[in-house]
């Protein structure tokens, strides 16, 4: 059970968090079907007959950005409480069954959606569907459960945030980037608000958003659409709609007019680093072609050893040990384009930042080469093709896309839209969106021991 953050050094964490969810490629179009039950539940089936297993995921269209002011962390807290069981399935019963059959389960929360998933032998698909249907409306837990699980969440906060300078810097960057939108608060919540969460907070959030009309079920694996439809109607189809379902209404960001800076100093910093986030459109908010161009720009600028940033900062200038960029396109509202670099010892963060600016300025002035453009597009599509070997990844692509305003058709058409991106569009994306007035730059530095501070 996880909560997502911003930063990335120890580097996989942040880029994994910020990477765009890349849909499968048209050249290897998966066998995808969709239908909707009478109670409003949307179901997507991705048939993959290579192994007798299935991945079942249910996405609720609600995340941390939908929390009420003062209740940060309740979406993540409720995700924990969802494992406390129901009258029909007391706590631990379902997990024990999964363990017995060799199945897996977990859950996750993001700013925009919450997901629960299981991977099981195909003959147990009905069991997992019945269980998720049961806890969509039948969740039961006591104040004692709340107190115990709240302690678990606080310990998770201590481990992932309080003891991680990079994660804490990431929280501060997000808070500075989003002046008005709730994306500025952490998914896991602010600690003082987590400590005050109670049973009614969790149940109120549950009643507001956990409803078949607000959910997407994705089943990937050794099963066909007709079979899934029968099972879905038997299990999820019996769930009545609630009297009303909460509509997501979020305050939006004003036009950025000034660049911002954040510095985090901590004695536990192993290596200083520089991070920058730009406020940019997501696939849900962008004009036609803009998000695809940002995807390609992210690869040209910062994906791998052939990227502009890596070549310039690491190989040519030898100022950094690592550098990169990532665009997170799968968001319901305005999202982030992120850049990071770790300088070599004795190299000033300002020197690294200057070279980041120079690399961006070069793309704005001169554009990208034909070779860079082709390499980026080829890599995006090739990665998607290879990823089709993982049915859980396939389920996540569709679940995340449908939870943030896209359709199955949008997902399947994505490769052709990426192929159509031109060098001029990539250059225009850099010029329009990588404007420093739209950014927050964060420095992570090692603080001096108290004795050294006194001597200075």
PDB file of N, CA, C and O in Angstrom, residues 1-6 13 16-21 57-67 71-80 106-117 156 160 181-189 205 209-210 248 250 328-333 335-336 396-397 399-405:
ATOM      1  N   UNK A   1       0.857  -1.182   0.000  1.00  0.00           N
ATOM      2  CA  UNK A   1       0.000   0.000   0.000  1.00  0.00           C
ATOM      3  C   UNK A   1       0.887   1.222   0.000  1.00  0.00           C
ATOM      4  O   UNK A   1       1.704   1.401   0.886  1.00  0.00           O
ATOM      5  N   UNK A   2       0.772   2.042  -1.016  1.00  0.00           N
ATOM      6  CA  UNK A   2       1.761   3.085  -1.204  1.00  0.00           C
ATOM      7  C   UNK A   2       1.139   4.431  -1.458  1.00  0.00           C
ATOM      8  O   UNK A   2       0.008   4.555  -1.885  1.00  0.00           O
ATOM      9  N   UNK A   3       1.936   5.473  -1.220  1.00  0.00           N
ATOM     10  CA  UNK A   3       1.576   6.830  -1.594  1.00  0.00           C
ATOM     11  C   UNK A   3       2.689   7.395  -2.442  1.00  0.00           C
ATOM     12  O   UNK A   3       3.850   7.119  -2.208  1.00  0.00           O
ATOM     13  N   UNK A   4       2.328   8.206  -3.435  1.00  0.00           N
ATOM     14  CA  UNK A   4       3.335   8.684  -4.347  1.00  0.00           C
ATOM     15  C   UNK A   4       3.859  10.044  -3.923  1.00  0.00           C
ATOM     16  O   UNK A   4       3.148  10.888  -3.440  1.00  0.00           O
ATOM     17  N   UNK A   5       5.139  10.293  -4.190  1.00  0.00           N
ATOM     18  CA  UNK A   5       5.749  11.576  -3.910  1.00  0.00           C
ATOM     19  C   UNK A   5       6.291  12.215  -5.159  1.00  0.00           C
ATOM     20  O   UNK A   5       5.986  11.800  -6.257  1.00  0.00           O
ATOM     21  N   UNK A   6       7.182  13.264  -5.010  1.00  0.00           N
ATOM     22  CA  UNK A   6       7.690  13.988  -6.177  1.00  0.00           C
ATOM     23  C   UNK A   6       9.099  13.585  -6.516  1.00  0.00           C
ATOM     24  O   UNK A   6       9.441  13.328  -7.648  1.00  0.00           O
ATOM     25  N   UNK A  13      12.916   6.555  -7.920  1.00  0.00           N
ATOM     26  CA  UNK A  13      11.666   6.911  -7.249  1.00  0.00           C
ATOM     27  C   UNK A  13      10.951   8.052  -7.918  1.00  0.00           C
ATOM     28  O   UNK A  13       9.783   7.961  -8.217  1.00  0.00           O
ATOM     29  N   UNK A  16       9.998   7.485 -11.770  1.00  0.00           N
ATOM     30  CA  UNK A  16       8.888   6.538 -11.840  1.00  0.00           C
ATOM     31  C   UNK A  16       7.591   7.224 -11.474  1.00  0.00           C
ATOM     32  O   UNK A  16       6.555   6.994 -12.071  1.00  0.00           O
ATOM     33  N   UNK A  17       7.656   8.081 -10.479  1.00  0.00           N
ATOM     34  CA  UNK A  17       6.468   8.812 -10.069  1.00  0.00           C
ATOM     35  C   UNK A  17       5.996   9.757 -11.154  1.00  0.00           C
ATOM     36  O   UNK A  17       4.805   9.920 -11.377  1.00  0.00           O
ATOM     37  N   UNK A  18       6.925  10.396 -11.847  1.00  0.00           N
ATOM     38  CA  UNK A  18       6.558  11.476 -12.748  1.00  0.00           C
ATOM     39  C   UNK A  18       6.444  11.037 -14.201  1.00  0.00           C
ATOM     40  O   UNK A  18       6.076  11.821 -15.060  1.00  0.00           O
ATOM     41  N   UNK A  19       6.809   9.797 -14.498  1.00  0.00           N
ATOM     42  CA  UNK A  19       6.768   9.362 -15.886  1.00  0.00           C
ATOM     43  C   UNK A  19       5.342   9.339 -16.403  1.00  0.00           C
ATOM     44  O   UNK A  19       4.410   8.982 -15.715  1.00  0.00           O
ATOM     45  N   UNK A  20       5.177   9.697 -17.652  1.00  0.00           N
ATOM     46  CA  UNK A  20       3.888   9.559 -18.310  1.00  0.00           C
ATOM     47  C   UNK A  20       3.537   8.092 -18.419  1.00  0.00           C
ATOM     48  O   UNK A  20       4.393   7.251 -18.664  1.00  0.00           O
ATOM     49  N   UNK A  21       2.286   7.780 -18.237  1.00  0.00           N
ATOM     50  CA  UNK A  21       1.833   6.410 -18.487  1.00  0.00           C
ATOM     51  C   UNK A  21       1.696   6.257 -19.986  1.00  0.00           C
ATOM     52  O   UNK A  21       0.871   6.898 -20.626  1.00  0.00           O
ATOM     53  N   UNK A  57      -8.030  -5.244 -11.530  1.00  0.00           N
ATOM     54  CA  UNK A  57      -7.796  -3.952 -10.896  1.00  0.00           C
ATOM     55  C   UNK A  57      -9.084  -3.154 -10.876  1.00  0.00           C
ATOM     56  O   UNK A  57      -9.835  -3.161 -11.849  1.00  0.00           O
ATOM     57  N   UNK A  58      -9.321  -2.491  -9.760  1.00  0.00           N
ATOM     58  CA  UNK A  58     -10.443  -1.557  -9.701  1.00  0.00           C
ATOM     59  C   UNK A  58      -9.891  -0.182  -9.363  1.00  0.00           C
ATOM     60  O   UNK A  58      -9.140  -0.017  -8.394  1.00  0.00           O
ATOM     61  N   UNK A  59     -10.207   0.768 -10.211  1.00  0.00           N
ATOM     62  CA  UNK A  59      -9.785   2.156 -10.040  1.00  0.00           C
ATOM     63  C   UNK A  59     -10.980   2.994  -9.614  1.00  0.00           C
ATOM     64  O   UNK A  59     -12.021   2.975 -10.266  1.00  0.00           O
ATOM     65  N   UNK A  60     -10.813   3.726  -8.526  1.00  0.00           N
ATOM     66  CA  UNK A  60     -11.804   4.713  -8.132  1.00  0.00           C
ATOM     67  C   UNK A  60     -11.305   6.082  -8.576  1.00  0.00           C
ATOM     68  O   UNK A  60     -10.132   6.417  -8.364  1.00  0.00           O
ATOM     69  N   UNK A  61     -12.191   6.862  -9.174  1.00  0.00           N
ATOM     70  CA  UNK A  61     -11.805   8.175  -9.690  1.00  0.00           C
ATOM     71  C   UNK A  61     -11.784   9.192  -8.558  1.00  0.00           C
ATOM     72  O   UNK A  61     -12.563  10.144  -8.503  1.00  0.00           O
ATOM     73  N   UNK A  62     -10.864   8.960  -7.647  1.00  0.00           N
ATOM     74  CA  UNK A  62     -10.696   9.847  -6.503  1.00  0.00           C
ATOM     75  C   UNK A  62      -9.275   9.683  -5.976  1.00  0.00           C
ATOM     76  O   UNK A  62      -8.742   8.574  -5.911  1.00  0.00           O
ATOM     77  N   UNK A  63      -8.661  10.808  -5.634  1.00  0.00           N
ATOM     78  CA  UNK A  63      -7.316  10.776  -5.093  1.00  0.00           C
ATOM     79  C   UNK A  63      -7.131  11.876  -4.068  1.00  0.00           C
ATOM     80  O   UNK A  63      -8.097  12.502  -3.614  1.00  0.00           O
ATOM     81  N   UNK A  64      -5.890  12.134  -3.748  1.00  0.00           N
ATOM     82  CA  UNK A  64      -5.615  13.113  -2.702  1.00  0.00           C
ATOM     83  C   UNK A  64      -6.066  14.520  -3.074  1.00  0.00           C
ATOM     84  O   UNK A  64      -6.356  15.334  -2.186  1.00  0.00           O
ATOM     85  N   UNK A  65      -6.143  14.834  -4.359  1.00  0.00           N
ATOM     86  CA  UNK A  65      -6.577  16.168  -4.773  1.00  0.00           C
ATOM     87  C   UNK A  65      -8.066  16.398  -4.531  1.00  0.00           C
ATOM     88  O   UNK A  65      -8.553  17.516  -4.696  1.00  0.00           O
ATOM     89  N   UNK A  66      -8.788  15.356  -4.146  1.00  0.00           N
ATOM     90  CA  UNK A  66     -10.225  15.472  -3.895  1.00  0.00           C
ATOM     91  C   UNK A  66     -10.553  15.580  -2.404  1.00  0.00           C
ATOM     92  O   UNK A  66     -11.726  15.597  -2.025  1.00  0.00           O
ATOM     93  N   UNK A  67      -9.538  15.652  -1.579  1.00  0.00           N
ATOM     94  CA  UNK A  67      -9.757  15.751  -0.134  1.00  0.00           C
ATOM     95  C   UNK A  67     -10.226  17.152   0.251  1.00  0.00           C
ATOM     96  O   UNK A  67      -9.904  18.142  -0.410  1.00  0.00           O
ATOM     97  N   UNK A  71      -7.996  17.902   5.688  1.00  0.00           N
ATOM     98  CA  UNK A  71      -8.106  16.445   5.773  1.00  0.00           C
ATOM     99  C   UNK A  71      -7.100  15.761   4.864  1.00  0.00           C
ATOM    100  O   UNK A  71      -7.353  14.677   4.335  1.00  0.00           O
ATOM    101  N   UNK A  72      -5.930  16.365   4.663  1.00  0.00           N
ATOM    102  CA  UNK A  72      -4.943  15.760   3.771  1.00  0.00           C
ATOM    103  C   UNK A  72      -4.543  14.385   4.285  1.00  0.00           C
ATOM    104  O   UNK A  72      -4.428  14.156   5.485  1.00  0.00           O
ATOM    105  N   UNK A  73      -4.365  13.472   3.359  1.00  0.00           N
ATOM    106  CA  UNK A  73      -3.991  12.099   3.689  1.00  0.00           C
ATOM    107  C   UNK A  73      -5.152  11.150   3.863  1.00  0.00           C
ATOM    108  O   UNK A  73      -4.945   9.939   4.006  1.00  0.00           O
ATOM    109  N   UNK A  74      -6.393  11.657   3.807  1.00  0.00           N
ATOM    110  CA  UNK A  74      -7.524  10.766   4.077  1.00  0.00           C
ATOM    111  C   UNK A  74      -7.726   9.757   2.948  1.00  0.00           C
ATOM    112  O   UNK A  74      -8.159   8.618   3.202  1.00  0.00           O
ATOM    113  N   UNK A  75      -7.414  10.120   1.699  1.00  0.00           N
ATOM    114  CA  UNK A  75      -7.543   9.154   0.597  1.00  0.00           C
ATOM    115  C   UNK A  75      -6.599   7.976   0.812  1.00  0.00           C
ATOM    116  O   UNK A  75      -6.976   6.806   0.639  1.00  0.00           O
ATOM    117  N   UNK A  76      -5.371   8.264   1.206  1.00  0.00           N
ATOM    118  CA  UNK A  76      -4.390   7.218   1.482  1.00  0.00           C
ATOM    119  C   UNK A  76      -4.767   6.434   2.740  1.00  0.00           C
ATOM    120  O   UNK A  76      -4.651   5.206   2.793  1.00  0.00           O
ATOM    121  N   UNK A  77      -5.251   7.133   3.755  1.00  0.00           N
ATOM    122  CA  UNK A  77      -5.676   6.487   4.995  1.00  0.00           C
ATOM    123  C   UNK A  77      -6.829   5.516   4.727  1.00  0.00           C
ATOM    124  O   UNK A  77      -6.838   4.382   5.216  1.00  0.00           O
ATOM    125  N   UNK A  78      -7.798   5.950   3.925  1.00  0.00           N
ATOM    126  CA  UNK A  78      -8.916   5.067   3.589  1.00  0.00           C
ATOM    127  C   UNK A  78      -8.436   3.846   2.823  1.00  0.00           C
ATOM    128  O   UNK A  78      -8.943   2.735   3.043  1.00  0.00           O
ATOM    129  N   UNK A  79      -7.479   4.022   1.947  1.00  0.00           N
ATOM    130  CA  UNK A  79      -6.932   2.864   1.217  1.00  0.00           C
ATOM    131  C   UNK A  79      -6.418   1.814   2.200  1.00  0.00           C
ATOM    132  O   UNK A  79      -6.624   0.608   2.013  1.00  0.00           O
ATOM    133  N   UNK A  80      -5.769   2.247   3.271  1.00  0.00           N
ATOM    134  CA  UNK A  80      -5.336   1.305   4.309  1.00  0.00           C
ATOM    135  C   UNK A  80      -6.541   0.647   4.991  1.00  0.00           C
ATOM    136  O   UNK A  80      -6.549  -0.568   5.224  1.00  0.00           O
ATOM    137  N   UNK A 106      -2.454  -5.729  -3.701  1.00  0.00           N
ATOM    138  CA  UNK A 106      -1.901  -4.490  -3.167  1.00  0.00           C
ATOM    139  C   UNK A 106      -2.834  -3.349  -3.548  1.00  0.00           C
ATOM    140  O   UNK A 106      -3.892  -3.574  -4.156  1.00  0.00           O
ATOM    141  N   UNK A 107      -2.418  -2.141  -3.211  1.00  0.00           N
ATOM    142  CA  UNK A 107      -3.226  -0.963  -3.515  1.00  0.00           C
ATOM    143  C   UNK A 107      -2.314   0.245  -3.593  1.00  0.00           C
ATOM    144  O   UNK A 107      -1.161   0.201  -3.144  1.00  0.00           O
ATOM    145  N   UNK A 108      -2.823   1.322  -4.159  1.00  0.00           N
ATOM    146  CA  UNK A 108      -2.026   2.534  -4.292  1.00  0.00           C
ATOM    147  C   UNK A 108      -2.960   3.733  -4.411  1.00  0.00           C
ATOM    148  O   UNK A 108      -4.125   3.611  -4.789  1.00  0.00           O
ATOM    149  N   UNK A 109      -2.425   4.888  -4.070  1.00  0.00           N
ATOM    150  CA  UNK A 109      -3.172   6.139  -4.169  1.00  0.00           C
ATOM    151  C   UNK A 109      -2.318   7.156  -4.911  1.00  0.00           C
ATOM    152  O   UNK A 109      -1.106   7.237  -4.696  1.00  0.00           O
ATOM    153  N   UNK A 110      -2.933   7.937  -5.771  1.00  0.00           N
ATOM    154  CA  UNK A 110      -2.273   9.044  -6.437  1.00  0.00           C
ATOM    155  C   UNK A 110      -3.098  10.305  -6.188  1.00  0.00           C
ATOM    156  O   UNK A 110      -4.080  10.282  -5.448  1.00  0.00           O
ATOM    157  N   UNK A 111      -2.708  11.376  -6.827  1.00  0.00           N
ATOM    158  CA  UNK A 111      -3.480  12.608  -6.710  1.00  0.00           C
ATOM    159  C   UNK A 111      -4.870  12.469  -7.307  1.00  0.00           C
ATOM    160  O   UNK A 111      -5.812  13.123  -6.849  1.00  0.00           O
ATOM    161  N   UNK A 112      -5.037  11.609  -8.323  1.00  0.00           N
ATOM    162  CA  UNK A 112      -6.275  11.563  -9.095  1.00  0.00           C
ATOM    163  C   UNK A 112      -7.064  10.275  -8.978  1.00  0.00           C
ATOM    164  O   UNK A 112      -8.241  10.251  -9.337  1.00  0.00           O
ATOM    165  N   UNK A 113      -6.465   9.196  -8.549  1.00  0.00           N
ATOM    166  CA  UNK A 113      -7.188   7.929  -8.484  1.00  0.00           C
ATOM    167  C   UNK A 113      -6.594   7.023  -7.420  1.00  0.00           C
ATOM    168  O   UNK A 113      -5.476   7.212  -6.956  1.00  0.00           O
ATOM    169  N   UNK A 114      -7.412   6.033  -7.044  1.00  0.00           N
ATOM    170  CA  UNK A 114      -7.015   5.024  -6.063  1.00  0.00           C
ATOM    171  C   UNK A 114      -7.266   3.660  -6.677  1.00  0.00           C
ATOM    172  O   UNK A 114      -8.339   3.413  -7.237  1.00  0.00           O
ATOM    173  N   UNK A 115      -6.276   2.772  -6.581  1.00  0.00           N
ATOM    174  CA  UNK A 115      -6.407   1.470  -7.217  1.00  0.00           C
ATOM    175  C   UNK A 115      -6.175   0.320  -6.256  1.00  0.00           C
ATOM    176  O   UNK A 115      -5.361   0.410  -5.330  1.00  0.00           O
ATOM    177  N   UNK A 116      -6.911  -0.764  -6.489  1.00  0.00           N
ATOM    178  CA  UNK A 116      -6.765  -2.001  -5.728  1.00  0.00           C
ATOM    179  C   UNK A 116      -6.614  -3.130  -6.739  1.00  0.00           C
ATOM    180  O   UNK A 116      -7.352  -3.176  -7.734  1.00  0.00           O
ATOM    181  N   UNK A 117      -5.663  -4.031  -6.524  1.00  0.00           N
ATOM    182  CA  UNK A 117      -5.464  -5.065  -7.542  1.00  0.00           C
ATOM    183  C   UNK A 117      -5.090  -6.400  -6.935  1.00  0.00           C
ATOM    184  O   UNK A 117      -4.568  -6.489  -5.829  1.00  0.00           O
ATOM    185  N   UNK A 156       4.817   5.003   8.104  1.00  0.00           N
ATOM    186  CA  UNK A 156       5.113   5.079   6.670  1.00  0.00           C
ATOM    187  C   UNK A 156       5.592   6.487   6.308  1.00  0.00           C
ATOM    188  O   UNK A 156       6.532   6.661   5.539  1.00  0.00           O
ATOM    189  N   UNK A 160       9.196   7.182   4.628  1.00  0.00           N
ATOM    190  CA  UNK A 160       9.263   7.644   3.246  1.00  0.00           C
ATOM    191  C   UNK A 160       9.514   9.129   3.106  1.00  0.00           C
ATOM    192  O   UNK A 160      10.019   9.576   2.084  1.00  0.00           O
ATOM    193  N   UNK A 181      -4.020  24.963  -6.561  1.00  0.00           N
ATOM    194  CA  UNK A 181      -4.554  23.623  -6.823  1.00  0.00           C
ATOM    195  C   UNK A 181      -4.125  22.640  -5.734  1.00  0.00           C
ATOM    196  O   UNK A 181      -3.004  22.717  -5.230  1.00  0.00           O
ATOM    197  N   UNK A 182      -4.991  21.685  -5.371  1.00  0.00           N
ATOM    198  CA  UNK A 182      -4.640  20.722  -4.312  1.00  0.00           C
ATOM    199  C   UNK A 182      -3.543  19.731  -4.684  1.00  0.00           C
ATOM    200  O   UNK A 182      -3.122  18.950  -3.815  1.00  0.00           O
ATOM    201  N   UNK A 183      -3.045  19.728  -5.930  1.00  0.00           N
ATOM    202  CA  UNK A 183      -1.853  18.933  -6.227  1.00  0.00           C
ATOM    203  C   UNK A 183      -0.667  19.397  -5.377  1.00  0.00           C
ATOM    204  O   UNK A 183       0.345  18.690  -5.288  1.00  0.00           O
ATOM    205  N   UNK A 184      -0.767  20.566  -4.761  1.00  0.00           N
ATOM    206  CA  UNK A 184       0.326  21.068  -3.953  1.00  0.00           C
ATOM    207  C   UNK A 184       0.489  20.384  -2.612  1.00  0.00           C
ATOM    208  O   UNK A 184       1.502  20.573  -1.945  1.00  0.00           O
ATOM    209  N   UNK A 185      -0.481  19.596  -2.201  1.00  0.00           N
ATOM    210  CA  UNK A 185      -0.322  18.887  -0.930  1.00  0.00           C
ATOM    211  C   UNK A 185       0.063  17.433  -1.206  1.00  0.00           C
ATOM    212  O   UNK A 185      -0.322  16.846  -2.222  1.00  0.00           O
ATOM    213  N   UNK A 186       0.821  16.827  -0.308  1.00  0.00           N
ATOM    214  CA  UNK A 186       1.314  15.464  -0.558  1.00  0.00           C
ATOM    215  C   UNK A 186       0.213  14.423  -0.501  1.00  0.00           C
ATOM    216  O   UNK A 186      -0.753  14.561   0.259  1.00  0.00           O
ATOM    217  N   UNK A 187       0.367  13.380  -1.299  1.00  0.00           N
ATOM    218  CA  UNK A 187      -0.604  12.289  -1.305  1.00  0.00           C
ATOM    219  C   UNK A 187      -0.730  11.670   0.075  1.00  0.00           C
ATOM    220  O   UNK A 187      -1.836  11.384   0.542  1.00  0.00           O
ATOM    221  N   UNK A 188       0.372  11.468   0.737  1.00  0.00           N
ATOM    222  CA  UNK A 188       0.322  10.842   2.063  1.00  0.00           C
ATOM    223  C   UNK A 188      -0.246  11.789   3.106  1.00  0.00           C
ATOM    224  O   UNK A 188      -0.712  11.355   4.159  1.00  0.00           O
ATOM    225  N   UNK A 189      -0.253  13.079   2.821  1.00  0.00           N
ATOM    226  CA  UNK A 189      -0.804  14.074   3.725  1.00  0.00           C
ATOM    227  C   UNK A 189       0.273  14.804   4.509  1.00  0.00           C
ATOM    228  O   UNK A 189       1.438  14.394   4.540  1.00  0.00           O
ATOM    229  N   UNK A 205     -15.327  10.131   3.423  1.00  0.00           N
ATOM    230  CA  UNK A 205     -14.659  10.077   2.119  1.00  0.00           C
ATOM    231  C   UNK A 205     -15.116   8.852   1.332  1.00  0.00           C
ATOM    232  O   UNK A 205     -15.360   8.916   0.126  1.00  0.00           O
ATOM    233  N   UNK A 209     -17.240   8.919  -2.465  1.00  0.00           N
ATOM    234  CA  UNK A 209     -16.585   8.590  -3.721  1.00  0.00           C
ATOM    235  C   UNK A 209     -16.614   7.122  -4.124  1.00  0.00           C
ATOM    236  O   UNK A 209     -16.401   6.807  -5.294  1.00  0.00           O
ATOM    237  N   UNK A 210     -16.829   6.193  -3.195  1.00  0.00           N
ATOM    238  CA  UNK A 210     -16.770   4.775  -3.549  1.00  0.00           C
ATOM    239  C   UNK A 210     -18.158   4.322  -3.995  1.00  0.00           C
ATOM    240  O   UNK A 210     -19.031   4.011  -3.190  1.00  0.00           O
ATOM    241  N   UNK A 248     -16.077  15.969  -8.826  1.00  0.00           N
ATOM    242  CA  UNK A 248     -14.763  16.542  -8.549  1.00  0.00           C
ATOM    243  C   UNK A 248     -14.722  17.997  -9.011  1.00  0.00           C
ATOM    244  O   UNK A 248     -14.758  18.297 -10.200  1.00  0.00           O
ATOM    245  N   UNK A 250     -12.269  21.184  -8.448  1.00  0.00           N
ATOM    246  CA  UNK A 250     -10.991  21.592  -7.888  1.00  0.00           C
ATOM    247  C   UNK A 250     -10.637  23.015  -8.301  1.00  0.00           C
ATOM    248  O   UNK A 250     -10.834  23.383  -9.466  1.00  0.00           O
ATOM    249  N   UNK A 328       5.036  13.960 -16.790  1.00  0.00           N
ATOM    250  CA  UNK A 328       3.962  13.117 -16.264  1.00  0.00           C
ATOM    251  C   UNK A 328       2.655  13.589 -16.884  1.00  0.00           C
ATOM    252  O   UNK A 328       2.012  14.520 -16.411  1.00  0.00           O
ATOM    253  N   UNK A 329       2.257  12.950 -17.967  1.00  0.00           N
ATOM    254  CA  UNK A 329       1.089  13.407 -18.700  1.00  0.00           C
ATOM    255  C   UNK A 329      -0.238  12.935 -18.157  1.00  0.00           C
ATOM    256  O   UNK A 329      -1.273  13.531 -18.433  1.00  0.00           O
ATOM    257  N   UNK A 330      -0.231  11.858 -17.382  1.00  0.00           N
ATOM    258  CA  UNK A 330      -1.498  11.279 -16.914  1.00  0.00           C
ATOM    259  C   UNK A 330      -1.946  11.967 -15.633  1.00  0.00           C
ATOM    260  O   UNK A 330      -1.615  11.545 -14.530  1.00  0.00           O
ATOM    261  N   UNK A 331      -2.676  13.051 -15.791  1.00  0.00           N
ATOM    262  CA  UNK A 331      -3.231  13.800 -14.657  1.00  0.00           C
ATOM    263  C   UNK A 331      -4.525  14.444 -15.116  1.00  0.00           C
ATOM    264  O   UNK A 331      -4.702  14.728 -16.308  1.00  0.00           O
ATOM    265  N   UNK A 332      -5.410  14.682 -14.188  1.00  0.00           N
ATOM    266  CA  UNK A 332      -6.694  15.272 -14.530  1.00  0.00           C
ATOM    267  C   UNK A 332      -6.582  16.776 -14.781  1.00  0.00           C
ATOM    268  O   UNK A 332      -7.337  17.346 -15.559  1.00  0.00           O
ATOM    269  N   UNK A 333      -5.616  17.413 -14.112  1.00  0.00           N
ATOM    270  CA  UNK A 333      -5.429  18.856 -14.234  1.00  0.00           C
ATOM    271  C   UNK A 333      -3.988  19.151 -14.637  1.00  0.00           C
ATOM    272  O   UNK A 333      -3.241  18.234 -14.993  1.00  0.00           O
ATOM    273  N   UNK A 335      -0.182  19.544 -14.911  1.00  0.00           N
ATOM    274  CA  UNK A 335       0.757  18.597 -14.340  1.00  0.00           C
ATOM    275  C   UNK A 335       2.170  19.179 -14.337  1.00  0.00           C
ATOM    276  O   UNK A 335       2.369  20.392 -14.450  1.00  0.00           O
ATOM    277  N   UNK A 336       3.181  18.314 -14.222  1.00  0.00           N
ATOM    278  CA  UNK A 336       4.559  18.758 -14.070  1.00  0.00           C
ATOM    279  C   UNK A 336       5.486  18.143 -15.102  1.00  0.00           C
ATOM    280  O   UNK A 336       5.371  16.974 -15.448  1.00  0.00           O
ATOM    281  N   UNK A 396      -2.742  -1.175 -15.722  1.00  0.00           N
ATOM    282  CA  UNK A 396      -2.479   0.152 -15.164  1.00  0.00           C
ATOM    283  C   UNK A 396      -2.619   1.246 -16.218  1.00  0.00           C
ATOM    284  O   UNK A 396      -3.151   2.323 -15.925  1.00  0.00           O
ATOM    285  N   UNK A 397      -2.138   0.998 -17.431  1.00  0.00           N
ATOM    286  CA  UNK A 397      -2.258   2.000 -18.494  1.00  0.00           C
ATOM    287  C   UNK A 397      -3.715   2.400 -18.699  1.00  0.00           C
ATOM    288  O   UNK A 397      -4.055   3.575 -18.709  1.00  0.00           O
ATOM    289  N   UNK A 399      -6.379   1.728 -16.768  1.00  0.00           N
ATOM    290  CA  UNK A 399      -7.027   2.233 -15.564  1.00  0.00           C
ATOM    291  C   UNK A 399      -6.676   3.677 -15.286  1.00  0.00           C
ATOM    292  O   UNK A 399      -7.549   4.502 -14.985  1.00  0.00           O
ATOM    293  N   UNK A 400      -5.395   4.021 -15.394  1.00  0.00           N
ATOM    294  CA  UNK A 400      -4.964   5.390 -15.142  1.00  0.00           C
ATOM    295  C   UNK A 400      -5.531   6.346 -16.177  1.00  0.00           C
ATOM    296  O   UNK A 400      -5.974   7.453 -15.853  1.00  0.00           O
ATOM    297  N   UNK A 401      -5.513   5.931 -17.434  1.00  0.00           N
ATOM    298  CA  UNK A 401      -6.026   6.800 -18.499  1.00  0.00           C
ATOM    299  C   UNK A 401      -7.515   7.073 -18.318  1.00  0.00           C
ATOM    300  O   UNK A 401      -7.969   8.222 -18.417  1.00  0.00           O
ATOM    301  N   UNK A 402      -8.282   6.032 -18.043  1.00  0.00           N
ATOM    302  CA  UNK A 402      -9.732   6.211 -17.904  1.00  0.00           C
ATOM    303  C   UNK A 402     -10.095   6.954 -16.626  1.00  0.00           C
ATOM    304  O   UNK A 402     -11.176   7.526 -16.530  1.00  0.00           O
ATOM    305  N   UNK A 403      -9.199   6.977 -15.669  1.00  0.00           N
ATOM    306  CA  UNK A 403      -9.453   7.703 -14.420  1.00  0.00           C
ATOM    307  C   UNK A 403      -9.082   9.177 -14.513  1.00  0.00           C
ATOM    308  O   UNK A 403      -9.377   9.950 -13.609  1.00  0.00           O
ATOM    309  N   UNK A 404      -8.423   9.553 -15.600  1.00  0.00           N
ATOM    310  CA  UNK A 404      -7.982  10.945 -15.751  1.00  0.00           C
ATOM    311  C   UNK A 404      -8.494  11.564 -17.047  1.00  0.00           C
ATOM    312  O   UNK A 404      -7.841  12.427 -17.629  1.00  0.00           O
ATOM    313  N   UNK A 405      -9.656  11.114 -17.491  1.00  0.00           N
ATOM    314  CA  UNK A 405     -10.319  11.805 -18.583  1.00  0.00           C
ATOM    315  C   UNK A 405     -10.144  11.242 -19.969  1.00  0.00           C
ATOM    316  O   UNK A 405     -10.751  11.737 -20.920  1.00  0.00           O
TER     317      UNK A 405
END
